[in-house]
Amino acid sequence: MKLSLGFSPCPNDTFIFEALVNKKIDTEGFEFDVHLEDVQTLNRWAIEGKLDLSKISYGVLPLLIKDYILLSSGGALGNGVGPLLISHKEVSEEQINNSLIAIPGENTTAHMLFSLAYPNAKNKVFKVFNEIEPFVLSGEGLGVIIHENRFTYAEKGLKKVVDLGDYWEKTTGSPIPLGGIIARRNLPTAVLKKVDSLIRKSIEYAYEQKYKDALPEYIKSHSQEMSEDVMLQHINLYVNNFSFKLGKTGRDAVRELLKVYQAMHPETTLDEHEVFARKVY
């Protein structure tokens, strides 16, 4: 069986999927047509229903429930992993609300967390995540950063204004749901279970082969502008026990995000029981 699969070229995603897409594990009859794109492109493709399986931002999940279901493995969720609001100088709360803010995609979790913390900040521009540091450095406004930029902004002279993930954790008491793996809702349960198992085996293989000691070329080749040290920091931050399996704590965090989304968008109606691929968990 052949399935289309999308994930980002970021080190945490390539670490998770490397063994699967390069058939270093037995894929048990499954073939994967792989697409590596930035997360906002993947979010947009998911809204369009383009792929069978995809990494997406949890911020877009409420828009996908009709057509997709959430798998247990392969995602990014945890404590201390949230996006940061940065500036090139000290700013006040009033200045934040009146500033132009660069956001890494309209449907990203980063946008949702920023909107939760700063509901009165309406002057936004949506950019690819790696365009945001240059935007802030140029003095055009503030920026919300994700991914490896968490490890590079300070050395460029930029300042953290607020940790939006920390704001989320203090407000909700939940870990931060950044991104998860979705599958078409019409796929058979047996396929969902097998794919979820294969993703978990791919992560297990990466740990067994001690990729954190020597990253394979597949991971490095998709992170060409990043030092290996930053790649490892990236993997260590975003790949954790929740990546193997969401578990009850992870599912509760996703439920909390859906509740917050619904409070922010009262015109929507969500049934959280329809989100999770139950037979997978």
Short mmCIF file of C-alpha atoms in Angstrom, two decimals:
data_model
loop_
_atom_site.label_atom_id
_atom_site.label_comp_id
_atom_site.label_asym_id
_atom_site.label_seq_id
_atom_site.Cartn_x
_atom_site.Cartn_y
_atom_site.Cartn_z
CA MET A 1 0.00 0.00 0.00
CA LYS A 2 1.35 3.44 -0.94
CA LEU A 3 0.57 6.53 1.15
CA SER A 4 1.59 10.16 0.72
CA LEU A 5 3.42 11.53 3.77
CA GLY A 6 4.41 15.08 4.60
CA PHE A 7 6.69 16.41 7.32
CA SER A 8 9.09 19.31 7.74
CA PRO A 9 12.85 19.28 7.02
CA CYS A 10 13.48 20.29 10.64
CA PRO A 11 15.78 17.94 12.58
CA ASN A 12 13.09 16.65 14.93
CA ASP A 13 10.93 15.48 12.02
CA THR A 14 13.77 14.01 9.96
CA PHE A 15 15.06 12.28 13.12
CA ILE A 16 11.64 10.71 13.66
CA PHE A 17 11.02 9.62 10.06
CA GLU A 18 14.54 8.84 8.78
CA ALA A 19 14.41 5.08 9.39
CA LEU A 20 10.89 4.83 8.01
CA VAL A 21 11.39 6.68 4.73
CA ASN A 22 14.79 5.11 4.07
CA LYS A 23 13.46 1.63 4.89
CA LYS A 24 15.94 0.95 7.67
CA ILE A 25 13.03 -0.72 9.40
CA ASP A 26 10.64 -3.23 7.86
CA THR A 27 7.76 -1.12 6.50
CA GLU A 28 5.65 -4.27 6.23
CA GLY A 29 4.38 -3.67 2.72
CA PHE A 30 3.85 0.09 3.03
CA GLU A 31 5.43 2.56 0.59
CA PHE A 32 5.61 6.29 1.34
CA ASP A 33 5.57 9.14 -1.15
CA VAL A 34 7.43 11.72 0.94
CA HIS A 35 7.01 15.50 0.79
CA LEU A 36 9.21 17.78 2.92
CA GLU A 37 7.74 21.26 3.37
CA ASP A 38 7.59 24.03 5.97
CA VAL A 39 4.82 23.54 8.51
CA GLN A 40 2.53 26.28 7.20
CA THR A 41 2.61 24.69 3.74
CA LEU A 42 1.73 21.36 5.36
CA ASN A 43 -1.09 23.06 7.28
CA ARG A 44 -2.47 24.52 4.06
CA TRP A 45 -2.18 21.19 2.26
CA ALA A 46 -4.04 19.50 5.11
CA ILE A 47 -6.89 22.02 4.80
CA GLU A 48 -6.94 21.18 1.08
CA GLY A 49 -6.85 17.43 1.87
CA LYS A 50 -3.75 16.88 -0.26
CA LEU A 51 -1.89 14.14 1.68
CA ASP A 52 -2.78 10.84 3.33
CA LEU A 53 -0.50 11.44 6.32
CA SER A 54 1.03 14.69 7.50
CA LYS A 55 2.72 16.57 10.29
CA ILE A 56 0.60 19.62 11.13
CA SER A 57 0.44 22.38 13.72
CA TYR A 58 -2.05 21.65 16.47
CA GLY A 59 -3.32 25.17 15.87
CA VAL A 60 -4.89 24.02 12.57
CA LEU A 61 -6.30 20.76 13.94
CA PRO A 62 -9.81 22.17 14.62
CA LEU A 63 -10.15 22.88 10.88
CA LEU A 64 -9.25 19.30 9.92
CA ILE A 65 -11.44 17.15 12.15
CA LYS A 66 -13.94 16.39 9.40
CA ASP A 67 -11.35 14.74 7.13
CA TYR A 68 -8.43 13.74 9.34
CA ILE A 69 -7.78 11.92 12.59
CA LEU A 70 -4.84 12.29 15.01
CA LEU A 71 -2.30 9.52 15.43
CA SER A 72 -0.49 8.86 18.70
CA SER A 73 3.14 8.86 17.55
CA GLY A 74 5.50 11.25 15.78
CA GLY A 75 4.41 14.60 17.16
CA ALA A 76 5.95 17.44 19.16
CA LEU A 77 4.44 18.19 22.56
CA GLY A 78 6.00 18.96 25.90
CA ASN A 79 7.08 21.47 28.51
CA GLY A 80 9.43 24.33 27.72
CA VAL A 81 9.10 23.86 23.97
CA GLY A 82 6.92 26.82 23.02
CA PRO A 83 7.48 29.72 20.62
CA LEU A 84 9.15 32.94 21.72
CA LEU A 85 8.20 36.54 21.03
CA ILE A 86 11.41 38.45 20.24
CA SER A 87 12.46 42.02 19.54
CA HIS A 88 15.62 43.94 18.71
CA LYS A 89 15.02 46.23 21.72
CA GLU A 90 13.09 46.42 24.98
CA VAL A 91 9.36 46.87 24.43
CA SER A 92 6.35 47.59 26.63
CA GLU A 93 2.98 45.83 26.60
CA GLU A 94 1.45 48.81 24.78
CA GLN A 95 4.21 48.72 22.17
CA ILE A 96 3.56 45.03 21.57
CA ASN A 97 -0.11 45.66 20.91
CA ASN A 98 0.73 48.44 18.46
CA SER A 99 3.69 46.78 16.73
CA LEU A 100 3.81 44.83 13.49
CA ILE A 101 4.24 41.18 14.50
CA ALA A 102 5.74 38.55 12.19
CA ILE A 103 4.07 35.16 12.74
CA PRO A 104 5.28 31.82 11.30
CA GLY A 105 2.04 31.03 9.47
CA GLU A 106 -1.61 31.87 10.06
CA ASN A 107 -2.66 28.35 11.09
CA THR A 108 0.29 27.55 13.34
CA THR A 109 0.19 26.81 17.04
CA ALA A 110 2.58 29.75 17.42
CA HIS A 111 -0.11 32.09 16.08
CA MET A 112 -2.71 30.61 18.41
CA LEU A 113 -0.46 30.95 21.48
CA PHE A 114 0.46 34.52 20.54
CA SER A 115 -3.21 35.43 20.10
CA LEU A 116 -4.01 33.91 23.48
CA ALA A 117 -1.33 35.98 25.21
CA TYR A 118 -1.92 39.18 23.20
CA PRO A 119 -5.54 39.29 22.02
CA ASN A 120 -5.30 43.04 21.33
CA ALA A 121 -2.31 42.74 18.99
CA LYS A 122 -3.94 42.75 15.56
CA ASN A 123 -1.18 44.09 13.31
CA LYS A 124 0.32 40.85 11.98
CA VAL A 125 2.21 39.63 8.95
CA PHE A 126 2.58 35.92 8.19
CA LYS A 127 5.97 34.64 7.09
CA VAL A 128 7.91 31.38 6.74
CA PHE A 129 9.61 30.71 10.09
CA ASN A 130 13.16 31.30 8.81
CA GLU A 131 12.23 34.78 7.52
CA ILE A 132 11.31 36.08 10.96
CA GLU A 133 14.75 36.73 12.48
CA PRO A 134 15.79 38.93 9.49
CA PHE A 135 12.46 40.76 9.76
CA VAL A 136 13.12 41.60 13.43
CA LEU A 137 16.78 42.44 12.83
CA SER A 138 15.76 44.93 10.15
CA GLY A 139 13.69 46.82 12.75
CA GLU A 140 10.39 46.25 10.92
CA GLY A 141 8.68 44.87 14.02
CA LEU A 142 8.56 42.00 16.50
CA GLY A 143 8.55 38.31 15.66
CA VAL A 144 7.38 34.95 16.97
CA ILE A 145 10.08 32.33 16.49
CA ILE A 146 9.95 28.55 16.48
CA HIS A 147 12.26 25.64 15.64
CA GLU A 148 16.03 26.22 15.67
CA ASN A 149 15.65 29.99 15.93
CA ARG A 150 15.14 29.43 19.66
CA PHE A 151 18.86 28.61 19.80
CA THR A 152 20.19 31.36 17.52
CA TYR A 153 18.30 34.60 18.18
CA ALA A 154 20.38 35.73 21.20
CA GLU A 155 23.71 35.41 19.40
CA LYS A 156 22.31 37.79 16.78
CA GLY A 157 21.60 40.43 19.42
CA LEU A 158 17.85 39.85 19.58
CA LYS A 159 15.94 39.84 22.87
CA LYS A 160 13.24 37.56 24.24
CA VAL A 161 10.12 39.52 25.11
CA VAL A 162 8.06 36.59 26.39
CA ASP A 163 8.09 32.81 26.25
CA LEU A 164 4.64 32.10 24.79
CA GLY A 165 4.90 28.44 25.74
CA ASP A 166 5.51 29.39 29.36
CA TYR A 167 2.45 31.65 29.19
CA TRP A 168 0.41 28.70 27.87
CA GLU A 169 1.65 26.35 30.61
CA LYS A 170 0.92 28.83 33.40
CA THR A 171 -2.50 29.69 31.97
CA THR A 172 -3.70 26.15 31.23
CA GLY A 173 -1.52 23.90 33.39
CA SER A 174 -0.93 21.73 30.31
CA PRO A 175 2.13 20.82 28.23
CA ILE A 176 2.36 22.65 24.92
CA PRO A 177 0.87 20.83 21.91
CA LEU A 178 3.00 22.04 18.99
CA GLY A 179 2.44 19.58 16.17
CA GLY A 180 1.02 16.13 15.55
CA ILE A 181 0.65 13.51 12.83
CA ILE A 182 -2.72 13.24 11.12
CA ALA A 183 -4.11 10.53 8.84
CA ARG A 184 -7.07 10.51 6.51
CA ARG A 185 -10.18 9.59 8.45
CA ASN A 186 -11.31 7.15 5.77
CA LEU A 187 -8.23 4.94 6.07
CA PRO A 188 -8.98 1.52 7.58
CA THR A 189 -8.31 1.14 11.30
CA ALA A 190 -5.74 -1.58 10.58
CA VAL A 191 -3.80 0.87 8.40
CA LEU A 192 -3.92 3.59 11.06
CA LYS A 193 -2.61 1.18 13.68
CA LYS A 194 0.18 -0.09 11.43
CA VAL A 195 1.34 3.37 10.37
CA ASP A 196 1.36 4.57 13.97
CA SER A 197 3.40 1.52 14.95
CA LEU A 198 5.87 2.10 12.10
CA ILE A 199 6.43 5.72 13.17
CA ARG A 200 7.13 4.55 16.71
CA LYS A 201 9.55 1.89 15.41
CA SER A 202 11.32 4.54 13.33
CA ILE A 203 11.91 6.64 16.45
CA GLU A 204 13.08 3.57 18.37
CA TYR A 205 15.55 2.80 15.58
CA ALA A 206 16.97 6.33 15.75
CA TYR A 207 17.63 5.93 19.46
CA GLU A 208 19.00 2.39 19.11
CA GLN A 209 21.45 3.59 16.44
CA LYS A 210 22.47 6.49 18.69
CA TYR A 211 21.70 9.14 16.08
CA LYS A 212 22.24 11.72 18.79
CA ASP A 213 25.91 10.71 18.81
CA ALA A 214 26.32 10.77 15.02
CA LEU A 215 23.53 12.23 12.91
CA PRO A 216 22.96 10.46 9.58
CA GLU A 217 23.35 12.38 6.34
CA TYR A 218 19.59 12.45 5.75
CA ILE A 219 19.07 14.66 8.81
CA LYS A 220 22.08 16.88 8.11
CA SER A 221 21.31 17.32 4.40
CA HIS A 222 17.92 18.84 5.16
CA SER A 223 19.38 21.27 7.75
CA GLN A 224 22.18 22.71 5.66
CA GLU A 225 22.25 26.14 7.31
CA MET A 226 22.30 24.69 10.81
CA SER A 227 25.32 23.54 12.82
CA GLU A 228 25.23 19.98 14.07
CA ASP A 229 25.20 21.28 17.64
CA VAL A 230 22.02 23.26 16.93
CA MET A 231 20.49 20.21 15.21
CA LEU A 232 21.11 18.15 18.34
CA GLN A 233 19.66 20.86 20.60
CA HIS A 234 16.63 20.91 18.32
CA ILE A 235 16.16 17.13 18.51
CA ASN A 236 16.73 17.01 22.27
CA LEU A 237 14.09 19.70 22.81
CA TYR A 238 11.35 18.48 20.51
CA VAL A 239 11.69 14.68 20.48
CA ASN A 240 10.58 13.19 23.79
CA ASN A 241 8.32 10.55 25.32
CA PHE A 242 5.26 12.26 23.81
CA SER A 243 6.81 11.66 20.38
CA PHE A 244 6.62 7.91 21.00
CA LYS A 245 3.05 8.06 22.28
CA LEU A 246 0.77 10.90 23.30
CA GLY A 247 -0.68 9.06 26.27
CA LYS A 248 -3.36 10.48 28.54
CA THR A 249 -1.36 13.61 29.43
CA GLY A 250 -0.77 14.38 25.78
CA ARG A 251 -4.38 13.78 24.80
CA ASP A 252 -5.55 16.01 27.67
CA ALA A 253 -3.21 18.76 26.44
CA VAL A 254 -4.71 18.49 22.94
CA ARG A 255 -8.21 18.63 24.44
CA GLU A 256 -7.20 21.78 26.32
CA LEU A 257 -5.99 23.35 23.09
CA LEU A 258 -9.31 22.54 21.41
CA LYS A 259 -11.17 24.16 24.32
CA VAL A 260 -9.02 27.28 24.07
CA TYR A 261 -9.50 27.39 20.30
CA GLN A 262 -13.26 27.15 20.70
CA ALA A 263 -13.24 29.93 23.30
CA MET A 264 -11.27 32.09 20.86
CA HIS A 265 -13.59 31.11 17.97
CA PRO A 266 -17.06 30.78 19.55
CA GLU A 267 -18.63 30.33 16.12
CA THR A 268 -17.03 26.87 15.87
CA THR A 269 -18.36 23.61 17.28
CA LEU A 270 -15.84 20.88 18.08
CA ASP A 271 -16.29 17.32 19.27
CA GLU A 272 -12.99 16.26 20.82
CA HIS A 273 -14.12 12.63 20.78
CA GLU A 274 -13.77 12.72 17.00
CA VAL A 275 -10.14 13.86 17.09
CA PHE A 276 -8.22 10.80 18.24
CA ALA A 277 -7.76 7.54 16.34
CA ARG A 278 -9.09 5.55 19.30
CA LYS A 279 -8.02 2.08 18.20
CA VAL A 280 -4.46 3.41 17.86
CA TYR A 281 -4.25 4.58 21.46
#
